[in-house]
């Protein structure tokens, strides 16, 4: 691969979004939170009154998605996460979002993409891959605090149930299931502060960059 692409995958609230943002800032690379694409499709499909279980109708919405539609604060809610995971099971939705993600990943200077299938399906040749995880309980606590900070009240138990349901749906679907790529480095953030997790991620990526540059020089 010509550009230095960093794939950051993992389950909800594992810390992958923060890690991707920090990597982008440190390395001067643009960052795409691909979860926003699925959230936008879910929210737009619901607003249009579509049947969320209809792959073709929801896929048609995905085909019209623009970058501007990713700015909507409604995409950050708990409900949007649930809608995203429901529409993300459809092949036509995933296929319609491929070009957007490939165009982003193909930027000449490189890019960071975070999601569920970046290292496995979207950018299988990415020179740096991380799979970020943490226990469901720790992830639920993080997500619960984040929702509270956004002014969205929810009980810890409900958030934990959401996380478990989402893990099962994202990992169990036929289309691009969430899974660690064989060549991705596992980063378990259960017992790490966000600073320690971001530092560990930076070290993994720096080592990957050295290997990538050596391979390019040897070509
Ligand atoms: O990362 P985030 O929680 O915003 O993602 C919302 C949902 O979008 C996930 O639970 C998953 O179902 C879907 N998604 C996906 N593939 C990605 C990113 C997100 O299927 N690359």
PDB file of N, CA, C and O and ligand atoms in Angstrom, residues 16 34-35 38-39 84-85 88 94 115-117 166 170 173, ligand 1:
ATOM      1  N   UNK A  16     -11.362   3.171  20.910  1.00  0.00           N
ATOM      2  CA  UNK A  16     -10.776   3.265  19.569  1.00  0.00           C
ATOM      3  C   UNK A  16     -10.945   4.653  18.939  1.00  0.00           C
ATOM      4  O   UNK A  16     -10.046   5.114  18.243  1.00  0.00           O
ATOM      5  N   UNK A  34     -15.762   5.827  11.024  1.00  0.00           N
ATOM      6  CA  UNK A  34     -16.694   5.200  10.065  1.00  0.00           C
ATOM      7  C   UNK A  34     -18.023   4.832  10.723  1.00  0.00           C
ATOM      8  O   UNK A  34     -19.014   4.622  10.028  1.00  0.00           O
ATOM      9  N   UNK A  35     -18.048   4.761  12.060  1.00  0.00           N
ATOM     10  CA  UNK A  35     -19.317   4.519  12.746  1.00  0.00           C
ATOM     11  C   UNK A  35     -20.341   5.592  12.410  1.00  0.00           C
ATOM     12  O   UNK A  35     -21.545   5.329  12.338  1.00  0.00           O
ATOM     13  N   UNK A  38     -22.600   4.759   9.404  1.00  0.00           N
ATOM     14  CA  UNK A  38     -23.715   3.847   9.687  1.00  0.00           C
ATOM     15  C   UNK A  38     -24.764   4.529  10.561  1.00  0.00           C
ATOM     16  O   UNK A  38     -25.965   4.302  10.404  1.00  0.00           O
ATOM     17  N   UNK A  39     -24.290   5.372  11.483  1.00  0.00           N
ATOM     18  CA  UNK A  39     -25.235   6.129  12.315  1.00  0.00           C
ATOM     19  C   UNK A  39     -26.092   7.049  11.426  1.00  0.00           C
ATOM     20  O   UNK A  39     -27.308   7.144  11.602  1.00  0.00           O
ATOM     21  N   UNK A  84     -27.666   2.356  13.921  1.00  0.00           N
ATOM     22  CA  UNK A  84     -26.489   2.060  13.082  1.00  0.00           C
ATOM     23  C   UNK A  84     -26.237   0.566  13.027  1.00  0.00           C
ATOM     24  O   UNK A  84     -26.038  -0.015  11.957  1.00  0.00           O
ATOM     25  N   UNK A  85     -26.263  -0.058  14.189  1.00  0.00           N
ATOM     26  CA  UNK A  85     -25.945  -1.484  14.232  1.00  0.00           C
ATOM     27  C   UNK A  85     -27.017  -2.318  13.511  1.00  0.00           C
ATOM     28  O   UNK A  85     -26.719  -3.365  12.940  1.00  0.00           O
ATOM     29  N   UNK A  88     -26.349  -1.733   9.706  1.00  0.00           N
ATOM     30  CA  UNK A  88     -25.001  -2.179   9.299  1.00  0.00           C
ATOM     31  C   UNK A  88     -24.954  -3.653   8.924  1.00  0.00           C
ATOM     32  O   UNK A  88     -23.949  -4.121   8.382  1.00  0.00           O
ATOM     33  N   UNK A  94     -23.455  -1.693   3.295  1.00  0.00           N
ATOM     34  CA  UNK A  94     -21.989  -1.742   3.419  1.00  0.00           C
ATOM     35  C   UNK A  94     -21.342  -1.481   2.054  1.00  0.00           C
ATOM     36  O   UNK A  94     -20.342  -0.772   1.960  1.00  0.00           O
ATOM     37  N   UNK A 115     -13.292   1.810  13.065  1.00  0.00           N
ATOM     38  CA  UNK A 115     -14.570   1.147  12.816  1.00  0.00           C
ATOM     39  C   UNK A 115     -14.592  -0.276  13.313  1.00  0.00           C
ATOM     40  O   UNK A 115     -14.084  -0.582  14.406  1.00  0.00           O
ATOM     41  N   UNK A 116     -15.196  -1.155  12.517  1.00  0.00           N
ATOM     42  CA  UNK A 116     -15.309  -2.567  12.896  1.00  0.00           C
ATOM     43  C   UNK A 116     -14.608  -3.494  11.901  1.00  0.00           C
ATOM     44  O   UNK A 116     -14.217  -4.598  12.255  1.00  0.00           O
ATOM     45  N   UNK A 117     -14.523  -3.016  10.637  1.00  0.00           N
ATOM     46  CA  UNK A 117     -14.033  -3.894   9.558  1.00  0.00           C
ATOM     47  C   UNK A 117     -12.960  -3.214   8.718  1.00  0.00           C
ATOM     48  O   UNK A 117     -12.775  -3.561   7.562  1.00  0.00           O
ATOM     49  N   UNK A 166     -25.037  -5.048  21.083  1.00  0.00           N
ATOM     50  CA  UNK A 166     -24.310  -4.548  19.925  1.00  0.00           C
ATOM     51  C   UNK A 166     -23.117  -5.453  19.592  1.00  0.00           C
ATOM     52  O   UNK A 166     -22.847  -5.753  18.428  1.00  0.00           O
ATOM     53  N   UNK A 170     -22.887  -7.098  16.017  1.00  0.00           N
ATOM     54  CA  UNK A 170     -21.768  -6.709  15.147  1.00  0.00           C
ATOM     55  C   UNK A 170     -20.822  -7.891  14.884  1.00  0.00           C
ATOM     56  O   UNK A 170     -20.247  -8.007  13.806  1.00  0.00           O
ATOM     57  N   UNK A 173     -22.958 -10.946  12.649  1.00  0.00           N
ATOM     58  CA  UNK A 173     -23.575 -10.748  11.327  1.00  0.00           C
ATOM     59  C   UNK A 173     -22.731 -11.413  10.226  1.00  0.00           C
ATOM     60  O   UNK A 173     -21.518 -11.599  10.392  1.00  0.00           O
TER      61      UNK A 173
HETATM   62  O1  LIG B   1     -18.409   3.016  16.287  1.00  0.00           O
HETATM   63  P1  LIG B   1     -19.882   3.288  16.525  1.00  0.00           P
HETATM   64  O2  LIG B   1     -20.365   2.833  17.846  1.00  0.00           O
HETATM   65  O3  LIG B   1     -20.256   4.695  16.227  1.00  0.00           O
HETATM   66  O4  LIG B   1     -20.628   2.388  15.415  1.00  0.00           O
HETATM   67  C1  LIG B   1     -22.019   2.265  15.412  1.00  0.00           C
HETATM   68  C2  LIG B   1     -22.384   0.961  14.718  1.00  0.00           C
HETATM   69  O5  LIG B   1     -22.067   1.069  13.337  1.00  0.00           O
HETATM   70  C3  LIG B   1     -21.642  -0.268  15.196  1.00  0.00           C
HETATM   71  O6  LIG B   1     -22.251  -0.876  16.322  1.00  0.00           O
HETATM   72  C4  LIG B   1     -21.680  -1.165  13.975  1.00  0.00           C
HETATM   73  O7  LIG B   1     -22.880  -1.885  13.889  1.00  0.00           O
HETATM   74  C5  LIG B   1     -21.644  -0.185  12.822  1.00  0.00           C
HETATM   75  N1  LIG B   1     -20.327  -0.073  12.214  1.00  0.00           N
HETATM   76  C6  LIG B   1     -19.942  -1.043  11.311  1.00  0.00           C
HETATM   77  N2  LIG B   1     -18.755  -0.938  10.655  1.00  0.00           N
HETATM   78  C7  LIG B   1     -17.931   0.091  10.902  1.00  0.00           C
HETATM   79  C8  LIG B   1     -18.280   1.078  11.855  1.00  0.00           C
HETATM   80  C9  LIG B   1     -19.488   0.945  12.511  1.00  0.00           C
HETATM   81  O8  LIG B   1     -20.676  -1.999  11.082  1.00  0.00           O
HETATM   82  N3  LIG B   1     -16.789   0.170  10.220  1.00  0.00           N
END
